[in-house]
PDB file of C-alpha atoms in Angstrom:
ATOM      1  CA  MET A   1      65.585 105.770 -78.756  1.00  0.00           C
ATOM      2  CA  ASN A   2      64.950 105.496 -75.050  1.00  0.00           C
ATOM      3  CA  ASP A   3      65.425 102.148 -73.315  1.00  0.00           C
ATOM      4  CA  ASN A   4      61.714 101.800 -72.658  1.00  0.00           C
ATOM      5  CA  GLU A   5      60.935 102.322 -76.377  1.00  0.00           C
ATOM      6  CA  ALA A   6      63.150  99.459 -77.559  1.00  0.00           C
ATOM      7  CA  PRO A   7      61.285  96.291 -78.515  1.00  0.00           C
ATOM      8  CA  ASN A   8      61.599  93.366 -76.125  1.00  0.00           C
ATOM      9  CA  ILE A   9      63.087  90.684 -78.395  1.00  0.00           C
ATOM     10  CA  ASN A  10      63.862  87.210 -77.146  1.00  0.00           C
ATOM     11  CA  PHE A  11      66.975  85.985 -78.961  1.00  0.00           C
ATOM     12  CA  ASN A  12      66.314  82.294 -78.440  1.00  0.00           C
ATOM     13  CA  TYR A  13      68.482  80.125 -80.695  1.00  0.00           C
ATOM     14  CA  GLU A  14      67.267  76.734 -79.426  1.00  0.00           C
ATOM     15  CA  ASN A  15      65.001  75.890 -82.373  1.00  0.00           C
ATOM     16  CA  LEU A  16      67.193  77.188 -85.186  1.00  0.00           C
ATOM     17  CA  PRO A  17      68.472  74.634 -87.697  1.00  0.00           C
ATOM     18  CA  PHE A  18      72.147  73.756 -87.508  1.00  0.00           C
ATOM     19  CA  ILE A  19      74.571  71.608 -89.431  1.00  0.00           C
ATOM     20  CA  THR A  20      77.273  69.251 -88.318  1.00  0.00           C
ATOM     21  CA  ILE A  21      80.387  68.648 -90.416  1.00  0.00           C
ATOM     22  CA  LYS A  22      83.222  66.402 -89.289  1.00  0.00           C
ATOM     23  CA  SER A  23      86.495  68.192 -88.611  1.00  0.00           C
ATOM     24  CA  ASP A  24      88.390  66.245 -91.308  1.00  0.00           C
ATOM     25  CA  ASP A  25      85.735  67.074 -93.896  1.00  0.00           C
ATOM     26  CA  LEU A  26      85.761  70.736 -92.883  1.00  0.00           C
ATOM     27  CA  ASN A  27      89.555  70.832 -93.226  1.00  0.00           C
ATOM     28  CA  GLU A  28      89.329  69.284 -96.696  1.00  0.00           C
ATOM     29  CA  ILE A  29      86.644  71.757 -97.772  1.00  0.00           C
ATOM     30  CA  PHE A  30      88.648  74.740 -96.493  1.00  0.00           C
ATOM     31  CA  LYS A  31      91.852  73.460 -98.083  1.00  0.00           C
ATOM     32  CA  LYS A  32      90.228  72.891-101.476  1.00  0.00           C
ATOM     33  CA  ASN A  33      88.273  76.146-101.494  1.00  0.00           C
ATOM     34  CA  SER A  34      90.685  78.519 -99.753  1.00  0.00           C
ATOM     35  CA  ASN A  35      92.339  79.719-102.979  1.00  0.00           C
ATOM     36  CA  CYS A  36      88.979  80.944-104.214  1.00  0.00           C
ATOM     37  CA  THR A  37      87.620  82.459-101.025  1.00  0.00           C
ATOM     38  CA  PHE A  38      90.245  83.695 -98.581  1.00  0.00           C
ATOM     39  CA  ASN A  39      92.500  85.715-100.916  1.00  0.00           C
ATOM     40  CA  ASP A  40      92.289  89.479-100.572  1.00  0.00           C
ATOM     41  CA  PHE A  41      89.892  89.266 -97.634  1.00  0.00           C
ATOM     42  CA  ASN A  42      89.704  93.035 -97.286  1.00  0.00           C
ATOM     43  CA  GLN A  43      88.994  93.528-100.972  1.00  0.00           C
ATOM     44  CA  ILE A  44      85.332  93.421-101.940  1.00  0.00           C
ATOM     45  CA  LYS A  45      84.535  90.794-104.551  1.00  0.00           C
ATOM     46  CA  THR A  46      81.369  90.482-106.582  1.00  0.00           C
ATOM     47  CA  ILE A  47      81.033  86.814-105.589  1.00  0.00           C
ATOM     48  CA  SER A  48      83.024  85.251-102.803  1.00  0.00           C
ATOM     49  CA  GLY A  49      81.983  82.309-100.689  1.00  0.00           C
ATOM     50  CA  ILE A  50      81.299  78.591-100.677  1.00  0.00           C
ATOM     51  CA  TYR A  51      78.091  77.055-101.961  1.00  0.00           C
ATOM     52  CA  PHE A  52      77.227  73.790-100.192  1.00  0.00           C
ATOM     53  CA  THR A  53      74.646  71.451-101.674  1.00  0.00           C
ATOM     54  CA  THR A  54      73.487  67.860-101.666  1.00  0.00           C
ATOM     55  CA  LYS A  55      71.212  68.443-104.664  1.00  0.00           C
ATOM     56  CA  ILE A  56      73.831  68.185-107.446  1.00  0.00           C
ATOM     57  CA  ASN A  57      75.022  64.698-106.565  1.00  0.00           C
ATOM     58  CA  PRO A  58      72.795  62.853-104.056  1.00  0.00           C
ATOM     59  CA  GLY A  59      74.806  61.059-101.398  1.00  0.00           C
ATOM     60  CA  TYR A  60      77.609  63.617-101.654  1.00  0.00           C
ATOM     61  CA  LEU A  61      78.230  67.022-100.143  1.00  0.00           C
ATOM     62  CA  THR A  62      79.313  69.278-102.980  1.00  0.00           C
ATOM     63  CA  SER A  63      81.130  72.538-102.361  1.00  0.00           C
ATOM     64  CA  LEU A  64      81.651  75.179-105.021  1.00  0.00           C
ATOM     65  CA  SER A  65      83.539  78.407-104.464  1.00  0.00           C
ATOM     66  CA  THR A  66      84.631  81.317-106.537  1.00  0.00           C
ATOM     67  CA  ASP A  67      86.285  84.693-106.248  1.00  0.00           C
ATOM     68  CA  THR A  68      85.045  85.644-109.758  1.00  0.00           C
ATOM     69  CA  PHE A  69      88.405  84.565-111.267  1.00  0.00           C
ATOM     70  CA  ARG A  70      88.871  80.997-110.006  1.00  0.00           C
ATOM     71  CA  LEU A  71      86.430  78.167-109.330  1.00  0.00           C
ATOM     72  CA  ALA A  72      86.878  75.270-106.899  1.00  0.00           C
ATOM     73  CA  TYR A  73      84.686  72.172-106.862  1.00  0.00           C
ATOM     74  CA  LEU A  74      84.758  69.384-104.301  1.00  0.00           C
ATOM     75  CA  ASN A  75      82.584  66.302-103.866  1.00  0.00           C
ATOM     76  CA  ILE A  76      82.873  64.341-100.623  1.00  0.00           C
ATOM     77  CA  PRO A  77      80.602  61.590 -99.294  1.00  0.00           C
ATOM     78  CA  ASN A  78      77.795  63.201 -97.326  1.00  0.00           C
ATOM     79  CA  LYS A  79      78.467  62.169 -93.719  1.00  0.00           C
ATOM     80  CA  THR A  80      76.652  65.258 -92.447  1.00  0.00           C
ATOM     81  CA  ASP A  81      73.086  66.103 -91.531  1.00  0.00           C
ATOM     82  CA  ILE A  82      72.900  68.483 -94.519  1.00  0.00           C
ATOM     83  CA  ASN A  83      70.156  67.736 -97.031  1.00  0.00           C
ATOM     84  CA  ASN A  84      69.762  71.130 -98.607  1.00  0.00           C
ATOM     85  CA  SER A  85      71.771  73.974-100.140  1.00  0.00           C
ATOM     86  CA  PHE A  86      73.257  77.094 -98.578  1.00  0.00           C
ATOM     87  CA  ILE A  87      76.027  79.637 -99.104  1.00  0.00           C
ATOM     88  CA  LEU A  88      78.608  80.773 -96.573  1.00  0.00           C
ATOM     89  CA  ASN A  89      79.980  84.159 -97.562  1.00  0.00           C
ATOM     90  CA  ASN A  90      83.626  85.087 -97.172  1.00  0.00           C
ATOM     91  CA  SER A  91      83.315  86.861 -93.817  1.00  0.00           C
ATOM     92  CA  THR A  92      81.397  83.921 -92.326  1.00  0.00           C
ATOM     93  CA  LEU A  93      83.995  81.492 -93.694  1.00  0.00           C
ATOM     94  CA  TYR A  94      86.754  83.552 -92.131  1.00  0.00           C
ATOM     95  CA  ALA A  95      85.021  83.496 -88.736  1.00  0.00           C
ATOM     96  CA  VAL A  96      84.296  79.752 -88.927  1.00  0.00           C
ATOM     97  CA  SER A  97      87.798  78.847 -90.083  1.00  0.00           C
ATOM     98  CA  TYR A  98      89.415  81.049 -87.424  1.00  0.00           C
ATOM     99  CA  THR A  99      87.273  79.481 -84.691  1.00  0.00           C
ATOM    100  CA  HIS A 100      87.874  76.011 -86.108  1.00  0.00           C
ATOM    101  CA  LEU A 101      91.636  76.488 -86.290  1.00  0.00           C
ATOM    102  CA  ARG A 102      91.809  77.980 -82.780  1.00  0.00           C
ATOM    103  CA  ALA A 103      89.867  75.006 -81.384  1.00  0.00           C
ATOM    104  CA  HIS A 104      92.407  72.595 -82.868  1.00  0.00           C
ATOM    105  CA  GLU A 105      95.494  74.444 -81.569  1.00  0.00           C
ATOM    106  CA  THR A 106      94.970  73.148 -78.030  1.00  0.00           C
TER     107      THR A 106
END
């Protein structure tokens, strides 16, 4: 494709939804769920990630994770702006945890 044939796409991220999770809560979620998500990162699993929801137990942020062999479940008071459900897959979790850990090293 020539440069002039490429579509002109504006990658504006200003209006995208985002979530905020306190650092202590994120650490607790990663600690509780790491045995079910971060093992054998290079090995492809059928299911691997963390499911976040506020629908199971209103007032709480629930996280569920699995690597198809183990299951982790955590309920923490919802101090976030999350009021829905979403899944972070293993590669996204790795990137977030790496960035999060690097930010707290300094």
